CSV table of C-alpha atoms in Angstrom, one decimal:
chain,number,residue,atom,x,y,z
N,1,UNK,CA,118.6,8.2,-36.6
N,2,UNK,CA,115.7,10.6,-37.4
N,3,UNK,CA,114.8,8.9,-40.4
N,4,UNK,CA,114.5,5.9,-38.4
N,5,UNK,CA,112.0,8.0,-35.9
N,6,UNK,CA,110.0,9.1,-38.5
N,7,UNK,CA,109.3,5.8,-39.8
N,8,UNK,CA,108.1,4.5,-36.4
N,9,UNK,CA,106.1,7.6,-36.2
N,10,UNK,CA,104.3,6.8,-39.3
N,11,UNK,CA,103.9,3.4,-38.5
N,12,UNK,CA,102.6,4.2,-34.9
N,13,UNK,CA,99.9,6.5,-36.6
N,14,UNK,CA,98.8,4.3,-39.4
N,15,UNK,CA,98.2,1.1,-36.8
N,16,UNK,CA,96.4,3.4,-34.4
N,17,UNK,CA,94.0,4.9,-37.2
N,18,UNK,CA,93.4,1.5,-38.2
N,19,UNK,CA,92.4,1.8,-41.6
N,20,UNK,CA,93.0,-0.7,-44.4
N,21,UNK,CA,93.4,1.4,-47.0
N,22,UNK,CA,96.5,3.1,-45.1
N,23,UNK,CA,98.5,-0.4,-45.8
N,24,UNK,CA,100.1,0.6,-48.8
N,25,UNK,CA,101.8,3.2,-46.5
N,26,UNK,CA,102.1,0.6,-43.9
N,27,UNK,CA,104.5,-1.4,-45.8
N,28,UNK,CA,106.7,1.7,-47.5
N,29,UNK,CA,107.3,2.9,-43.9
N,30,UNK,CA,108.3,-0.9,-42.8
N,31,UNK,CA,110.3,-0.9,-46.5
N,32,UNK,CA,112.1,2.3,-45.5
N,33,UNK,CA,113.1,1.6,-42.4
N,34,UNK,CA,114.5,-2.2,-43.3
N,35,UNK,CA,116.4,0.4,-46.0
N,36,UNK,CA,118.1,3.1,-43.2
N,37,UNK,CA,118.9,0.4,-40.8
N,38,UNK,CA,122.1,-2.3,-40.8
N,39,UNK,CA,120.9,-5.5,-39.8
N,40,UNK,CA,122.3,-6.7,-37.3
N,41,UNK,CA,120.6,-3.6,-35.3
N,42,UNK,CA,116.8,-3.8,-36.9
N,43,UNK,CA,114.3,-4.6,-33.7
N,44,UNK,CA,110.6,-4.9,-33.8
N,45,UNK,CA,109.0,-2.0,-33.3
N,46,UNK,CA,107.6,-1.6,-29.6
């Protein structure tokens, strides 16, 4: 599940910097990781 780390990582980073103009990358992260994982196991993020 690494790629499923990373994407928490990245959204962890972009929500702590705060900045608006990070939401496009924001919303690929929450894209890819709706992508990697089957749903019946997706969680929010905590």
């Amino acid at each position: 599940m690494a790629h499923l780390e990373n994407c928490k990582t990245i959204l962890r980073n972009l929500i702590a910097k705060g900045d608006a103009k990070c939401i496009p990358l924001a919303e690929r992260a929450d894209n890819d990781y709706l992508e990697a994982t089957p749903t019946a196991a997706r969680v929010a993020f905590g």
